[in-house]
Amino acid sequence: DTAVSQTPKYLVTQMGNDKSIKCEQNLGHDTMYWYKQDSKKFLKIMFSYNNKELIINETVPNRFSPKSPDKAHLNLHINSLELGDSAVYFCASSPIGENEKLFFGSGTQLSVL
Amino acid sequence: GENVEQHPSTLSVQEGDSAVIKCTYSDSASNYFPWYKQELGKRPQLIIDIRSNVGEKKDQRIAVTLNKTTKHFSLHITETQPEDSAVYFCAARGGATNKLIFGTGTLLAVQP
């Protein structure tokens, strides 16, 4: 079983559209994240949720809205997609406490045309 | 906030040689420093980590060192193999925000 799974793996869409990426973890972790990796491979944190509560919200445009229906799920909805949103989006989870290892999903390659 | 710098951005070595990747961090309150390996088209995966109460840690062919005074930490890979080819990221966590901030990555190419 995949520990952190995200769908879809590839997402190709037109500018102006609205799209969602789903993420689920079966590790029992309390904390989940969204990271964006651009074409230069920079990994930048976007959001972090702890047990359904938003704890980190970086300077991300408000077109990006995370939603956590329960602590095993963290979805990312993006409104009015722009060319600059093209990137790989990684979901990740980690347990609370000293063991802070991040477990990443396989990534979603978003291409905005 | 925390800022993590990583060098070099690309590194090419011959199989069997050693590779060293260096990082610096800005927040003196940072206390956790993991290293992630990302193979082409794959997810980043933790390969080793070190906490601020330890100066060095080794796991087979990889080792990390940490100097809290200078705020430098490094990844050392000995006897490199072609399968070590990947992008390596350092990261630092700690301080007020407790966020994990990644370095800019190093593309390591091991030539057979």
Coordinates of N, CA and C in Angstrom, one line a residue, chain A:
Chain A
D1 N 0.8 -1.2 0.0 CA 0.0 0.0 0.0 C 0.9 1.2 0.0
T2 N 0.5 2.2 -0.8 CA 1.2 3.5 -0.9 C 0.9 4.3 0.4
A3 N 2.0 4.8 1.0 CA 1.8 5.5 2.3 C 1.1 6.9 2.1
V4 N 1.6 7.7 1.1 CA 1.1 9.0 0.8 C 0.7 8.9 -0.7
S5 N -0.5 9.0 -1.0 CA -1.0 8.9 -2.4 C -1.7 10.2 -2.8
Q6 N -1.3 10.7 -4.0 CA -2.0 11.9 -4.5 C -2.4 11.6 -5.9
T7 N -3.5 12.3 -6.3 CA -4.1 12.1 -7.6 C -4.6 13.5 -8.1
P8 N -4.4 13.7 -9.4 CA -3.9 12.9 -10.4 C -2.4 13.0 -10.5
K9 N -1.7 12.1 -11.2 CA -0.2 12.2 -11.4 C 0.1 13.3 -12.4
Y10 N -0.7 13.4 -13.4 CA -0.5 14.5 -14.4 C -1.8 15.2 -14.6
L11 N -1.7 16.5 -14.8 CA -2.8 17.4 -14.9 C -2.4 18.5 -16.0
V12 N -3.1 18.4 -17.1 CA -2.9 19.4 -18.2 C -4.2 20.2 -18.3
T13 N -4.1 21.5 -18.3 CA -5.3 22.3 -18.3 C -5.0 23.6 -18.9
Q14 N -6.1 24.3 -19.3 CA -6.0 25.7 -19.9 C -6.0 26.7 -18.8
M15 N -5.3 27.8 -19.1 CA -5.4 29.0 -18.2 C -6.8 29.4 -17.9
G16 N -7.0 29.8 -16.6 CA -8.3 30.2 -16.2 C -9.2 29.2 -15.6
N17 N -8.8 27.9 -15.9 CA -9.6 26.8 -15.3 C -9.3 26.7 -13.8
D18 N -10.3 25.9 -13.2 CA -10.1 25.5 -11.7 C -9.9 24.0 -11.7
K19 N -8.9 23.7 -10.8 CA -8.6 22.2 -10.7 C -8.3 21.9 -9.3
S20 N -8.4 20.6 -9.0 CA -8.1 20.1 -7.6 C -7.1 18.9 -7.7
I21 N -6.3 18.9 -6.6 CA -5.4 17.7 -6.4 C -5.7 17.1 -5.1
K22 N -5.8 15.8 -5.1 CA -6.2 15.1 -3.8 C -5.0 14.4 -3.2
C23 N -5.0 14.3 -1.9 CA -3.9 13.6 -1.2 C -4.5 12.9 0.0
E24 N -4.0 11.7 0.2 CA -4.4 10.8 1.3 C -3.2 10.1 1.9
Q25 N -3.1 10.0 3.2 CA -2.0 9.3 3.8 C -2.6 8.2 4.8
N26 N -2.0 7.1 4.8 CA -2.5 6.0 5.6 C -1.5 5.6 6.7
L27 N -0.7 6.6 7.1 CA 0.4 6.4 8.1 C -0.1 6.8 9.5
G28 N -1.2 7.4 9.6 CA -1.7 7.9 10.9 C -1.0 9.1 11.4
H29 N -0.4 9.8 10.4 CA 0.3 11.1 10.8 C -0.7 12.2 11.1
D30 N -0.3 13.1 11.9 CA -1.1 14.3 12.3 C -0.9 15.5 11.4
T31 N 0.2 15.6 10.7 CA 0.6 16.8 10.0 C 0.7 16.4 8.5
M32 N 0.1 17.3 7.7 CA 0.2 17.1 6.2 C 0.6 18.5 5.6
Y33 N 1.2 18.4 4.4 CA 1.8 19.5 3.8 C 1.5 19.5 2.3
W34 N 1.6 20.7 1.7 CA 1.8 20.8 0.2 C 3.0 21.6 -0.1
Y35 N 3.9 21.0 -1.0 CA 5.1 21.7 -1.4 C 5.0 21.9 -3.0
K36 N 5.6 22.9 -3.4 CA 5.6 23.2 -4.9 C 7.1 23.1 -5.3
Q37 N 7.3 22.3 -6.4 CA 8.6 22.2 -7.0 C 8.6 22.8 -8.4
D38 N 9.3 23.9 -8.6 CA 9.3 24.5 -9.9 C 10.3 23.9 -10.9
S39 N 10.4 24.5 -12.0 CA 11.3 23.9 -13.1 C 12.7 23.8 -12.7
K40 N 13.2 24.7 -11.8 CA 14.6 24.7 -11.3 C 14.7 23.7 -10.1
K41 N 13.7 23.0 -9.8 CA 13.7 21.9 -8.7 C 13.7 22.5 -7.3
F42 N 13.4 23.8 -7.2 CA 13.3 24.4 -5.9 C 12.0 23.8 -5.2
L43 N 12.2 23.4 -3.9 CA 11.1 22.8 -3.2 C 10.6 23.9 -2.2
K44 N 9.4 24.3 -2.3 CA 9.0 25.4 -1.4 C 7.7 25.0 -0.7
I45 N 7.6 25.2 0.6 CA 6.4 24.8 1.3 C 5.3 25.8 1.0
M46 N 4.1 25.3 0.9 CA 2.9 26.2 0.6 C 2.0 26.2 1.8
F47 N 1.6 25.0 2.3 CA 0.7 24.9 3.4 C 1.1 23.8 4.3
S48 N 0.7 23.9 5.6 CA 0.8 22.8 6.5 C -0.4 22.7 7.4
Y49 N -0.9 21.5 7.5 CA -2.1 21.3 8.4 C -1.7 20.3 9.5
N50 N -2.2 20.6 10.7 CA -2.0 19.7 11.8 C -3.4 19.3 12.3
N51 N -3.7 18.0 12.1 CA -5.0 17.5 12.6 C -6.1 18.4 12.1
K52 N -6.2 18.6 10.8 CA -7.2 19.4 10.1 C -7.1 20.9 10.3
E53 N -6.1 21.4 11.1 CA -6.0 22.8 11.4 C -4.8 23.4 10.6
L54 N -5.1 24.5 9.9 CA -4.0 25.2 9.2 C -3.0 25.8 10.1
I55 N -1.7 25.4 10.0 CA -0.7 26.0 10.8 C 0.4 26.7 10.1
I56 N 0.6 26.5 8.8 CA 1.5 27.2 8.0 C 0.8 27.6 6.7
N57 N 0.9 28.9 6.4 CA 0.3 29.4 5.2 C 1.3 30.4 4.6
E58 N 2.1 29.9 3.7 CA 3.1 30.8 3.1 C 2.4 31.8 2.2
T59 N 3.3 32.7 1.7 CA 2.7 33.8 0.8 C 2.3 33.2 -0.5
V60 N 1.3 32.4 -0.5 CA 0.7 31.8 -1.7 C -0.5 32.6 -2.1
P61 N -0.7 32.8 -3.4 CA -1.9 33.5 -3.9 C -3.2 32.9 -3.3
N62 N -4.1 33.7 -3.0 CA -5.4 33.1 -2.5 C -6.2 32.3 -3.5
R63 N -5.7 32.2 -4.7 CA -6.3 31.3 -5.7 C -6.1 29.8 -5.2
F64 N -5.1 29.6 -4.4 CA -4.8 28.3 -3.9 C -5.5 28.1 -2.5
S65 N -6.4 27.1 -2.4 CA -7.1 26.9 -1.2 C -7.0 25.4 -0.8
P66 N -6.3 25.2 0.3 CA -6.2 23.8 0.8 C -7.5 23.5 1.6
K67 N -7.8 22.2 1.6 CA -8.9 21.7 2.4 C -8.6 20.4 3.1
S68 N -8.8 20.3 4.4 CA -8.5 19.0 5.1 C -9.8 18.5 5.7
P69 N -10.5 17.6 5.1 CA -11.8 17.1 5.7 C -11.5 16.2 6.9
D70 N -10.3 15.6 7.0 CA -9.9 14.8 8.2 C -8.4 14.8 8.1
K71 N -7.8 14.2 9.2 CA -6.4 14.3 9.3 C -5.6 13.4 8.3
A72 N -6.4 12.5 7.6 CA -5.7 11.7 6.6 C -5.8 12.2 5.2
H73 N -6.5 13.4 5.0 CA -6.6 13.9 3.7 C -6.3 15.4 3.7
L74 N -5.6 15.8 2.6 CA -5.4 17.3 2.4 C -5.4 17.5 0.9
N75 N -6.5 18.2 0.5 CA -6.6 18.5 -0.9 C -6.2 19.9 -1.2
L76 N -5.9 20.1 -2.5 CA -5.5 21.5 -2.9 C -6.3 21.9 -4.1
H77 N -7.1 23.0 -3.9 CA -7.9 23.5 -5.0 C -7.3 24.8 -5.5
I78 N -7.2 24.9 -6.9 CA -6.6 26.0 -7.5 C -7.6 26.7 -8.4
N79 N -7.9 28.0 -8.2 CA -8.8 28.7 -9.0 C -8.0 29.5 -10.1
S80 N -8.7 29.8 -11.2 CA -8.1 30.7 -12.2 C -6.7 30.4 -12.5
L81 N -6.4 29.2 -12.9 CA -5.0 28.8 -13.2 C -4.2 29.7 -14.1
E82 N -3.0 29.9 -13.7 CA -2.1 30.8 -14.5 C -0.9 30.0 -15.0
L83 N -0.2 30.5 -16.1 CA 0.9 29.8 -16.6 C 2.0 29.5 -15.6
G84 N 2.2 30.5 -14.7 CA 3.2 30.3 -13.6 C 2.9 29.3 -12.6
D85 N 1.7 28.7 -12.6 CA 1.3 27.7 -11.7 C 1.9 26.3 -12.1
S86 N 2.4 26.3 -13.3 CA 2.9 25.0 -13.8 C 4.1 24.6 -13.0
A87 N 4.0 23.4 -12.4 CA 5.1 22.9 -11.5 C 4.7 21.5 -11.1
V88 N 5.5 20.9 -10.3 CA 5.2 19.6 -9.6 C 4.7 19.9 -8.2
Y89 N 3.6 19.5 -7.8 CA 3.1 19.7 -6.5 C 3.1 18.4 -5.7
F90 N 3.8 18.5 -4.6 CA 4.0 17.3 -3.7 C 3.2 17.5 -2.4
C91 N 2.5 16.4 -2.1 CA 1.9 16.3 -0.8 C 2.8 15.6 0.1
A92 N 2.8 15.8 1.4 CA 3.7 15.1 2.3 C 3.0 15.0 3.7
S93 N 3.5 14.1 4.5 CA 3.0 14.0 5.8 C 4.1 13.7 6.8
S94 N 3.9 14.0 8.1 CA 4.9 13.6 9.1 C 4.2 13.5 10.4
P95 N 4.8 12.7 11.3 CA 4.2 12.6 12.6 C 4.6 13.7 13.5
I96 N 4.0 14.0 14.6 CA 4.4 15.0 15.5 C 5.5 14.5 16.4
G97 N 6.3 15.4 16.7 CA 7.3 15.0 17.7 C 8.7 15.0 17.2
E98 N 9.6 14.2 17.8 CA 11.0 14.2 17.5 C 11.2 13.5 16.1
N99 N 10.4 12.5 15.7 CA 10.5 11.9 14.4 C 9.9 12.8 13.4
E100 N 10.6 13.7 12.8 CA 10.0 14.7 11.9 C 10.1 14.3 10.4
K101 N 10.4 13.1 10.1 CA 10.7 12.7 8.7 C 9.4 12.9 7.9
L102 N 9.7 13.6 6.7 CA 8.6 13.8 5.8 C 8.5 12.7 4.8
F103 N 7.2 12.2 4.6 CA 6.9 11.2 3.6 C 6.2 11.9 2.5
F104 N 6.8 11.9 1.3 CA 6.2 12.6 0.2 C 5.3 11.7 -0.6
G105 N 4.3 12.3 -1.2 CA 3.6 11.6 -2.3 C 4.4 11.6 -3.6
S106 N 3.9 11.0 -4.6 CA 4.6 10.8 -5.9 C 4.6 12.0 -6.7
G107 N 3.8 13.0 -6.3 CA 3.8 14.3 -7.1 C 2.7 14.4 -8.1
T108 N 2.3 15.6 -8.4 CA 1.3 15.9 -9.5 C 2.0 16.9 -10.4
Q109 N 2.2 16.5 -11.6 CA 2.8 17.4 -12.6 C 1.7 18.2 -13.2
L110 N 1.6 19.5 -12.9 CA 0.6 20.4 -13.4 C 1.2 21.2 -14.5
S111 N 0.5 21.2 -15.7 CA 0.9 22.0 -16.8 C -0.2 22.8 -17.2
V112 N 0.0 24.2 -17.2 CA -1.1 25.1 -17.6 C -0.7 25.7 -18.9
L113 N -1.6 25.5 -19.9 CA -1.3 25.9 -21.3 C -2.0 27.2 -21.6

